Amino acid sequence: MWSILSLSTPRTSHICGLFVTYQPLSKMKEEELTQSQLLHPLECFLFGEDPQQGLEKLKQGSTSSQLCGRVFKEGETVYSCRDCAIDPTCVLCMDCFQDSVHKSHRYKMHASAGGGFCDCGDVEAWKIGPYCSKHDPGDECMLEPELYERTEKLFRILLPYFTDFLVWEQNFELPAELQRTDNAHYCVLYNDEHHSYDQVIYTLQRSVNCDQAEAQTHTALIDKEGRRAVKRGTLSSCQIAHDLIKSNSEHISLQPLRVEIIHAAVMAHQTFALRLGAWFQKIISYSAGFRQAFCQVALEPNTDRDRPCLISRLMLHDAMMYKGARKIVHELIFCTMLMETEFKRLFAIQFTKHYKRLQKDFINDDHERSISITALSVQIFTVPTLARQLIEEGNVIKVIVDTVLDLMREHLKDNQFVFLGYNSEKFSRIQVIFHDLRYILISKPSVWTEELRRQFLEGFRVFLGFLKCMQGMEEVKRQFGQHIVVEPEWEAGFSLQIQLRHILAMFQDWCSSDDEILLLAFKECHKVLMQCNNQPFHREATDYYMCKHILHVRPYKVSQEPVSIHLPISRLLAGLYVLLCKTGAIQHLDNAVSYDYAQLAEYPLRSVVLAAQVSAEMWRRNGLSLVSQVYYYQDVKCREEMYDKDILMLQIAASKMHPNDFLMLILLRFELFDYFNGSCSSKDQDELVQWNRLIEEMLYLLIVITGERYVPGLSQVTKEDVTMREVIHLLCIEPMAHSSLVKGLPDNESHETGLESVITKVATFKKPGVSGHGLYEVKKERLVEFNPFFYHYSRSQHSKAEESQKKRRTHEGNDKALRPPVPPAFCPAFSSIVRVLCCDIIIHILRLVLEGAAEDRATHWTEGMIQRALHLIGQALIEEKTQLEDSTVDEVTFDFSLKARKQGCSVVNHSIFSILLKQTPLCLNNCTVCLLHIDKSSSLGCFWFVQSAQDKEKAERKRKAEAAKLHRQKIMAQMSAMQKNFIESNKMLYDNMPESGICDMEEKDQRVAVGPHRGSTPAEREVLTCILCQEEQEVVARGPAMVLTACVQRSTVLTQCRGKLPTNRAAGTLYPLFMPPELTMGTHTGSCGHVMHATCWQKYFEAVQNTTRNRLHAELIIDLENGEYLCPLCKSLCNTVVPLIPLEPLTFNYENAEIIGQHLTLPRWIQILSARIKGLNSDGGTGLCVEGQPDFRSILSYGVQEPRFSDSIVEMLVVCATTVHRVGLQTAPNELCPRVPLMAWNTCAFTIQAIENILQEENKPLFGSLQNRQLVGLKAIVQFSASQRLKSSHAVIQRHFTDMLGVLIPVMSRKNTPSILEVDFVHLLVGLVLSVPSLYQEETVDLQPSAVSSAYNHLHMLHLVTMAHVLQVLLSCTDFPSVMGGEETEEARAAAELYATVSQHTRRYKYVSGSSVAERVKRGIEPFLRCTALFFNCLTGVHPPEELFHTSGQMEALCSYLSLPCNVFQLFQDHRDTVTPLLQRWCGNPAITKALNSKTQIVRYPRRRNRLIDLPEDYSALLNQASHFQCPKSTDDERKHPTLCLFCGAMLCSQSSCCLSQLDGEDVGACTAHAATCGAGVGMFLRIRECEIVLMASKTRGSTYPAPYLDDYGETDPHLGRGNPLHLCPERYRKLNQLWQQHCILEEIARSLEVVNVMFAFEWQML
């Protein structure tokens, strides 16, 4: 064979030369050489001609495959149809699902664990629609005989070569023709699951002398591919490395790393064998004929009978192969064996044949099951026809159970499992085998053959043998004296029970499908149960007497003898018995009456009593392990096959035993027989409490046995009825979400609960809001079915449900009594159970319980006992009434009411009814109970309900409260009438009031913030309370500083060029002096609105720093180095404080303003400013002036004394300004930096723009709709920015003003002054307004502009900036419509004239419509005017007009408030002489010419308002997008985490080493790097496969947030855990958008991390 390989394939030296070079070739070069020198000759031989031509011929005659067969990668999204799939393992890939009929059905989606494949085209996997549109069945063409013969010949050569090298062991030798002369060897290190990354890196650094980077590379590749050659050299050098790796790894771990020395030639052939495996897949995909030939060769029996076939060899060596080889083999099996029905059957036979060995190898292996050959069982055992064949031909049930028994034999002791000191990892691997048994049983047969019956029963017997080992295991005995020292092991037993719960149900389901099987299975189960000898009786039977009845039974006390909660055979027998009754097969059961039902009920009764005694706290000294066992015994995960079946067995016994005997047996096992016989008494309070609790539990059990009838076969109910009842009782506790309901319901083998089919019948759905989830509320008409003693309630659920229903009834005006519901009738086989309710013993029990309460002996009764006793009475009366009303019953034998009237055995005993009527109300005045009125003429009592004394007391209190309320209202009405009379009688007094109020009103009507007509600043005394010391203080300029918590952050919320952040922030650049119109990145300052004293804040901040340093992972929440802290009150993230500076009250002198206005016109104002600036720029100036030109000090004549602030306010000004500068420019703190005041003005302008953007986005009015924290924060920031000139150098401020003014007045511009298209005018206006007072300051003179001077300064600057912005809007618009007919307004004519002038200056001649120009300009400048109005409102305190408190008609109100003409084009006409030369200079700037020639990007106005990207309504569309995502930096097909940036829509590859990049010298993931450019460090990402939002604030901080996708039940589904279809919730996505636009992401992260206790820090920078 080797010689044929040598002749048929390229020379061995080619293989070795390609794959053994120490310096490996590039991937691309290696692939080219492999294809050309090794694989191309094989393809030529295969096709017998040029491969391309042969392939073309093949494609012409073949059709697409009927089966999809796409192999899933780990994390890939798969879909399952809940309506059509045969079982949950039938899944579709994304592409097939999108093209199938199942897209409109009820489907589920989840992430694949890897290793499965798409079932599209498999007719046995789907009830309907097995094919998608791409895989419709077609006739597959066969290969030509010659081609098939060549294929088979080639595969016979290559497949053994492939197999031999993949299963290669160190003791093998190469054939002579494949050997090489050199002595090169490799030291190869293999992957395992015992050693961590760091341990392997450490070992490599110590053993093979590599640096850390190289060791990390080796480790990553070992983890990914399964092995890696870490050293090449001679045999001796590799042996040294081998020994060092072994010893070094053993020092840091108990187990050494697996390392081997492999000859270089072997290494080369193994590498080529892997490549050959991929080539096999490619060739096989061309035609079904190639696939069949491959399967034929792989499954051919070996000539040596002792050796298995090739595919079996690969399977048997799977555990010894490394990860990369396993992956190739498994994919090869997927695309060959599992794609052909007949070969799939043959492969399944081989798989079953070697099943036990494969599973043993898997148990001993340490790799995950997803890369084990045993994972293929799901592809084989879930095929119904194949499962039947494997049962018939290979008895696969027996094989699987025998495998489990063999693997667990070490835990057997005396034929019972004992799990003391078990290996949890190994045990969890063994439990996986139960999945295979579930797969085999997942589809019960519709037709039984004799062979199938025989083999199934054989498997069932083996399974019973396994259950026999569980029956009675892990016995417990009550601890007396002292507490148990070591908690016994219990988890293993219950994990087994959880694994078996569906299997037990499925065995019963299979048995119920054939009467013969059911009868034989019942007999086998009973036979095995009788063989069990655990928990034996130690004493002989004794006679017990009560109420003239005798019970002959053997004594047994649960509290003193061993007892086990594990009784799978008893419970299986109970299930089979009910099925016999349901199907009618019970009639064919031999000697049915001979069964000892008391013996059958013995062990289940012990379990129930054990649970009752644990609840009564009799087993406290046995520790938490027993409490946990009882919890799971009754929990939804286990109860169907544990607690429920125990109750069922007790009901079976109750139906077959005499009722008095049955009750006496229960009393004996509850150890209450002597108590109710009156032969025991005690004064021990603990013992009395235990007796009371046990009586409660015993009565509860009787309620359950007689009242719980919702079991198919026990009564005439369906599974749907059972589910409805479960849902009703869950919703009676509280309204619940769909997921909570699903968790509270037991599921079947298909993980279905049946909830969807019944939920609309019993509940109404309440949709969720912006947060929370949708809730179901039980329908009112269904409340009559509520049973307060529902047997699936836990103790806490019982209390909650009872309280909830009492509140509901009180709210509806009803009494609080909770009536027993009317149950369905028992089936005939169980109808005798009701006799328990009217037998002598039950009457005796009820009488004694009620007498204890009537005699008011506090230690002998409890409220719970009475409630349960009365509930039993109610049940009995309902049963009697039902039988009386049943016309089919000739004679009613149920005589509870008759017995309840009779007196007891003793003369002193009263009847039950007499006790209730005469004595109970006296002693039960605190209980809401049902009383019985007995009609003498009737044999049946009827209910009536009375309120307790407590309810009456509450009603009386409520009546008194209402009376007091009416009295208060009467007094208030009298006082109001007296007040009106006083005003009327003293009317003259009010008429003679001074008219100062009228003057005030006139002043208030001056709603103008700018210019000579500006309104006055009202005098408002602001007294605030410090949130730390709770002391009040007035905000005054010279008092101690009050500060506002604040958070400064960089922002790209308003950017017009996302992803392009300014990089060069050196001293000579335009930013931050000029903000570009793109608003590339701004600095936002927000506040939560909470106020503190500056001194209190400083103390608090110091305390935070001291305490937080010792907190675990505190750096994830707040960054101490950058001054972060959490607001003491609301826990918002903050990093500075803003000092509160009061607005000085101002009464404006209009007469003076008018006089000055005649002199201070715009041209004159420009001259004065120009003279002042020129004078300041010269060395102090000469003081001389040209005639007609103002002196450079003439501006000082308009100045007044500057205000003074206290030292603490000045200190806080510095703190805030330094933080804004440091955060905004990402630089070191430096309060002397000349850019500090610039950043203060910038953050003021940007914050205003951000707030205006939010208001516009939410369609809210400009004023009156801001949140209080936004309004307070904005006013504080504006005043803080305005005060910067007091702390900064006068010369610096003056220089900044001069530079900014140069944009508007080009004569004063410098070399780098930008054009009007290159600045944002909101920032420019804020900077000019806040810096112009610096012109009034000199070294010896500290003045500020007077009120009138400020008014004109603001007016002229606003006019200039507005005109420049109008021009900016005009220049940025190029799509004005041409001149249209019709009459135009004056505004339109002025607009057309301006446009003509601008066109002339820019040489763009075009005639346009004046009205369209006017309309476009007004829309373009409106955001600027809105921001300006906000700014001047906070700066001056002048109230805005009422129109701005509404959303409509704002333009005129804005212009009025800002002293602008409504026709803004009027400005150009009013200042024609001044503006004409400015227009020419503005338009003549070379930068504008360049922009108009489309050489640079121009921002359009109004700017685009940023929102989060549009997301598809259906989440599957996003999953589809993610499934086609290809990482741009990776070529492999390993699992990726596609992550979507919600800011820009970029798809990123997160948490992957392939996309790591450097940021500030540190490795970061793709999302972190993207957030740095897209969001200035802030990011909002949607992890598509995990269905969750990730919020990022920096490289080290982030948090998860619910995705805006909800299922039909109003719930999110993180990690697609439930898999329901998801749809976009617009309200939640809008909330996310607000979170971003309001700059609350940092705050949300901090709050999230504060709530979650972070034990292990997540490396957000690697996201």
PDB file of C-alpha atoms in Angstrom, residues 328-478:
ATOM      1  CA  ILE A 328     -11.306  17.169  10.785  1.00  0.00           C
ATOM      2  CA  VAL A 329     -12.511  13.602  11.448  1.00  0.00           C
ATOM      3  CA  HIS A 330     -15.849  14.736  12.857  1.00  0.00           C
ATOM      4  CA  GLU A 331     -16.509  17.077   9.953  1.00  0.00           C
ATOM      5  CA  LEU A 332     -15.618  14.277   7.561  1.00  0.00           C
ATOM      6  CA  ILE A 333     -18.135  11.967   9.252  1.00  0.00           C
ATOM      7  CA  PHE A 334     -20.772  14.683   9.086  1.00  0.00           C
ATOM      8  CA  CYS A 335     -20.411  15.260   5.367  1.00  0.00           C
ATOM      9  CA  THR A 336     -20.199  11.554   4.488  1.00  0.00           C
ATOM     10  CA  MET A 337     -21.707   8.932   6.814  1.00  0.00           C
ATOM     11  CA  LEU A 338     -24.507  11.093   8.166  1.00  0.00           C
ATOM     12  CA  MET A 339     -25.600  12.360   4.744  1.00  0.00           C
ATOM     13  CA  GLU A 340     -26.497   8.924   3.321  1.00  0.00           C
ATOM     14  CA  THR A 341     -29.370   6.958   4.859  1.00  0.00           C
ATOM     15  CA  GLU A 342     -27.931   3.469   4.354  1.00  0.00           C
ATOM     16  CA  PHE A 343     -24.398   4.388   5.358  1.00  0.00           C
ATOM     17  CA  LYS A 344     -25.783   6.276   8.338  1.00  0.00           C
ATOM     18  CA  ARG A 345     -27.420   3.015   9.457  1.00  0.00           C
ATOM     19  CA  LEU A 346     -24.168   1.081   9.021  1.00  0.00           C
ATOM     20  CA  PHE A 347     -22.225   3.772  10.840  1.00  0.00           C
ATOM     21  CA  ALA A 348     -24.787   3.729  13.666  1.00  0.00           C
ATOM     22  CA  ILE A 349     -24.298  -0.022  14.043  1.00  0.00           C
ATOM     23  CA  GLN A 350     -20.533   0.468  14.322  1.00  0.00           C
ATOM     24  CA  PHE A 351     -21.045   3.336  16.750  1.00  0.00           C
ATOM     25  CA  THR A 352     -23.337   1.218  18.942  1.00  0.00           C
ATOM     26  CA  LYS A 353     -20.949  -1.718  18.735  1.00  0.00           C
ATOM     27  CA  HIS A 354     -18.104   0.369  20.176  1.00  0.00           C
ATOM     28  CA  TYR A 355     -20.371   2.554  22.352  1.00  0.00           C
ATOM     29  CA  LYS A 356     -19.135   1.337  25.715  1.00  0.00           C
ATOM     30  CA  ARG A 357     -15.457   1.801  24.875  1.00  0.00           C
ATOM     31  CA  LEU A 358     -16.059   5.211  23.319  1.00  0.00           C
ATOM     32  CA  GLN A 359     -17.849   6.408  26.434  1.00  0.00           C
ATOM     33  CA  LYS A 360     -15.133   5.035  28.724  1.00  0.00           C
ATOM     34  CA  ASP A 361     -12.512   6.866  26.668  1.00  0.00           C
ATOM     35  CA  PHE A 362     -14.566  10.049  26.906  1.00  0.00           C
ATOM     36  CA  ILE A 363     -14.864   9.711  30.693  1.00  0.00           C
ATOM     37  CA  ASN A 364     -11.099   9.340  31.022  1.00  0.00           C
ATOM     38  CA  ASP A 365     -10.446  12.177  28.569  1.00  0.00           C
ATOM     39  CA  ASP A 366     -10.365  15.771  29.794  1.00  0.00           C
ATOM     40  CA  HIS A 367     -11.645  17.505  26.670  1.00  0.00           C
ATOM     41  CA  GLU A 368     -15.142  18.868  26.288  1.00  0.00           C
ATOM     42  CA  ARG A 369     -17.834  16.642  24.842  1.00  0.00           C
ATOM     43  CA  SER A 370     -18.332  18.986  21.893  1.00  0.00           C
ATOM     44  CA  ILE A 371     -15.007  17.752  20.477  1.00  0.00           C
ATOM     45  CA  SER A 372     -15.597  14.097  21.369  1.00  0.00           C
ATOM     46  CA  ILE A 373     -16.847  11.433  18.970  1.00  0.00           C
ATOM     47  CA  THR A 374     -19.517  10.585  21.549  1.00  0.00           C
ATOM     48  CA  ALA A 375     -21.261  13.865  20.697  1.00  0.00           C
ATOM     49  CA  LEU A 376     -22.349  12.242  17.409  1.00  0.00           C
ATOM     50  CA  SER A 377     -24.911  10.176  19.316  1.00  0.00           C
ATOM     51  CA  VAL A 378     -27.477  12.943  18.963  1.00  0.00           C
ATOM     52  CA  GLN A 379     -27.226  12.636  15.162  1.00  0.00           C
ATOM     53  CA  ILE A 380     -27.902   8.892  15.303  1.00  0.00           C
ATOM     54  CA  PHE A 381     -30.189   8.122  18.222  1.00  0.00           C
ATOM     55  CA  THR A 382     -32.704  10.892  17.491  1.00  0.00           C
ATOM     56  CA  VAL A 383     -33.632   9.456  14.080  1.00  0.00           C
ATOM     57  CA  PRO A 384     -36.859   7.497  14.821  1.00  0.00           C
ATOM     58  CA  THR A 385     -36.410   4.688  12.308  1.00  0.00           C
ATOM     59  CA  LEU A 386     -32.750   4.328  13.175  1.00  0.00           C
ATOM     60  CA  ALA A 387     -33.530   4.227  16.893  1.00  0.00           C
ATOM     61  CA  ARG A 388     -36.033   1.394  16.333  1.00  0.00           C
ATOM     62  CA  GLN A 389     -33.516  -0.566  14.292  1.00  0.00           C
ATOM     63  CA  LEU A 390     -30.819  -0.116  16.901  1.00  0.00           C
ATOM     64  CA  ILE A 391     -33.195  -1.355  19.588  1.00  0.00           C
ATOM     65  CA  GLU A 392     -34.218  -4.363  17.532  1.00  0.00           C
ATOM     66  CA  GLU A 393     -30.789  -5.269  16.168  1.00  0.00           C
ATOM     67  CA  GLY A 394     -28.404  -4.048  18.831  1.00  0.00           C
ATOM     68  CA  ASN A 395     -30.594  -3.551  21.916  1.00  0.00           C
ATOM     69  CA  VAL A 396     -29.141  -0.085  22.290  1.00  0.00           C
ATOM     70  CA  ILE A 397     -31.151   0.585  25.481  1.00  0.00           C
ATOM     71  CA  LYS A 398     -29.359  -2.277  27.185  1.00  0.00           C
ATOM     72  CA  VAL A 399     -26.009  -1.114  25.786  1.00  0.00           C
ATOM     73  CA  ILE A 400     -26.449   2.407  27.145  1.00  0.00           C
ATOM     74  CA  VAL A 401     -27.682   1.343  30.597  1.00  0.00           C
ATOM     75  CA  ASP A 402     -24.966  -1.300  30.889  1.00  0.00           C
ATOM     76  CA  THR A 403     -22.384   1.365  30.018  1.00  0.00           C
ATOM     77  CA  VAL A 404     -23.647   3.590  32.812  1.00  0.00           C
ATOM     78  CA  LEU A 405     -23.690   0.714  35.280  1.00  0.00           C
ATOM     79  CA  ASP A 406     -20.127  -0.283  34.364  1.00  0.00           C
ATOM     80  CA  LEU A 407     -18.883   3.254  34.767  1.00  0.00           C
ATOM     81  CA  MET A 408     -20.660   3.661  38.110  1.00  0.00           C
ATOM     82  CA  ARG A 409     -19.747   0.253  39.485  1.00  0.00           C
ATOM     83  CA  GLU A 410     -17.143   1.841  41.747  1.00  0.00           C
ATOM     84  CA  HIS A 411     -20.005   3.593  43.587  1.00  0.00           C
ATOM     85  CA  LEU A 412     -21.895   0.343  44.261  1.00  0.00           C
ATOM     86  CA  LYS A 413     -21.957  -1.080  47.765  1.00  0.00           C
ATOM     87  CA  ASP A 414     -24.315  -3.922  48.602  1.00  0.00           C
ATOM     88  CA  ASN A 415     -26.072  -3.285  45.278  1.00  0.00           C
ATOM     89  CA  GLN A 416     -26.801   0.325  46.207  1.00  0.00           C
ATOM     90  CA  PHE A 417     -25.139   3.498  45.068  1.00  0.00           C
ATOM     91  CA  VAL A 418     -22.984   5.282  47.623  1.00  0.00           C
ATOM     92  CA  PHE A 419     -21.501   8.546  46.405  1.00  0.00           C
ATOM     93  CA  LEU A 420     -19.292   9.383  49.344  1.00  0.00           C
ATOM     94  CA  GLY A 421     -16.111  11.052  48.030  1.00  0.00           C
ATOM     95  CA  TYR A 422     -17.150  10.812  44.389  1.00  0.00           C
ATOM     96  CA  ASN A 423     -15.314  12.638  41.590  1.00  0.00           C
ATOM     97  CA  SER A 424     -17.727  15.363  40.532  1.00  0.00           C
ATOM     98  CA  GLU A 425     -16.073  16.000  37.161  1.00  0.00           C
ATOM     99  CA  LYS A 426     -16.127  12.326  36.207  1.00  0.00           C
ATOM    100  CA  PHE A 427     -19.665  11.934  37.523  1.00  0.00           C
ATOM    101  CA  SER A 428     -20.901  14.858  35.429  1.00  0.00           C
ATOM    102  CA  ARG A 429     -19.389  13.207  32.335  1.00  0.00           C
ATOM    103  CA  ILE A 430     -21.166   9.942  33.137  1.00  0.00           C
ATOM    104  CA  GLN A 431     -24.476  11.766  33.428  1.00  0.00           C
ATOM    105  CA  VAL A 432     -24.124  12.962  29.847  1.00  0.00           C
ATOM    106  CA  ILE A 433     -24.726   9.356  28.754  1.00  0.00           C
ATOM    107  CA  PHE A 434     -28.316   9.656  29.964  1.00  0.00           C
ATOM    108  CA  HIS A 435     -28.883  12.113  27.114  1.00  0.00           C
ATOM    109  CA  ASP A 436     -28.345   9.224  24.708  1.00  0.00           C
ATOM    110  CA  LEU A 437     -31.009   7.154  26.457  1.00  0.00           C
ATOM    111  CA  ARG A 438     -33.373  10.111  26.199  1.00  0.00           C
ATOM    112  CA  TYR A 439     -32.574  10.470  22.491  1.00  0.00           C
ATOM    113  CA  ILE A 440     -33.427   6.807  21.876  1.00  0.00           C
ATOM    114  CA  LEU A 441     -36.789   7.133  23.645  1.00  0.00           C
ATOM    115  CA  ILE A 442     -37.728  10.542  22.248  1.00  0.00           C
ATOM    116  CA  SER A 443     -40.214   9.147  19.673  1.00  0.00           C
ATOM    117  CA  LYS A 444     -42.408   6.319  20.822  1.00  0.00           C
ATOM    118  CA  PRO A 445     -43.331   3.697  18.201  1.00  0.00           C
ATOM    119  CA  SER A 446     -46.761   3.645  16.614  1.00  0.00           C
ATOM    120  CA  VAL A 447     -46.397   0.004  15.558  1.00  0.00           C
ATOM    121  CA  TRP A 448     -44.821  -2.666  17.746  1.00  0.00           C
ATOM    122  CA  THR A 449     -43.125  -5.740  16.302  1.00  0.00           C
ATOM    123  CA  GLU A 450     -42.463  -8.822  18.357  1.00  0.00           C
ATOM    124  CA  GLU A 451     -38.723  -8.232  18.172  1.00  0.00           C
ATOM    125  CA  LEU A 452     -39.152  -4.622  19.258  1.00  0.00           C
ATOM    126  CA  ARG A 453     -41.262  -5.778  22.228  1.00  0.00           C
ATOM    127  CA  ARG A 454     -38.735  -8.374  23.220  1.00  0.00           C
ATOM    128  CA  GLN A 455     -35.717  -6.074  22.988  1.00  0.00           C
ATOM    129  CA  PHE A 456     -37.497  -3.160  24.651  1.00  0.00           C
ATOM    130  CA  LEU A 457     -38.523  -5.316  27.615  1.00  0.00           C
ATOM    131  CA  GLU A 458     -34.965  -6.614  27.858  1.00  0.00           C
ATOM    132  CA  GLY A 459     -33.701  -3.040  27.975  1.00  0.00           C
ATOM    133  CA  PHE A 460     -36.428  -2.135  30.464  1.00  0.00           C
ATOM    134  CA  ARG A 461     -35.315  -4.958  32.774  1.00  0.00           C
ATOM    135  CA  VAL A 462     -31.725  -3.690  32.666  1.00  0.00           C
ATOM    136  CA  PHE A 463     -33.003  -0.187  33.384  1.00  0.00           C
ATOM    137  CA  LEU A 464     -34.959  -1.523  36.366  1.00  0.00           C
ATOM    138  CA  GLY A 465     -31.711  -3.091  37.562  1.00  0.00           C
ATOM    139  CA  PHE A 466     -30.160   0.368  37.491  1.00  0.00           C
ATOM    140  CA  LEU A 467     -33.126   1.831  39.379  1.00  0.00           C
ATOM    141  CA  LYS A 468     -32.810  -0.969  41.904  1.00  0.00           C
ATOM    142  CA  CYS A 469     -29.361   0.364  42.763  1.00  0.00           C
ATOM    143  CA  MET A 470     -30.993   3.736  43.437  1.00  0.00           C
ATOM    144  CA  GLN A 471     -33.958   2.421  45.429  1.00  0.00           C
ATOM    145  CA  GLY A 472     -33.374   3.323  49.057  1.00  0.00           C
ATOM    146  CA  MET A 473     -29.890   4.785  48.489  1.00  0.00           C
ATOM    147  CA  GLU A 474     -28.407   7.471  50.742  1.00  0.00           C
ATOM    148  CA  GLU A 475     -30.491   6.571  53.790  1.00  0.00           C
ATOM    149  CA  VAL A 476     -30.619   9.144  56.566  1.00  0.00           C
ATOM    150  CA  LYS A 477     -31.219   8.691  60.260  1.00  0.00           C
ATOM    151  CA  ARG A 478     -32.385  11.379  62.618  1.00  0.00           C
TER     152      ARG A 478
END
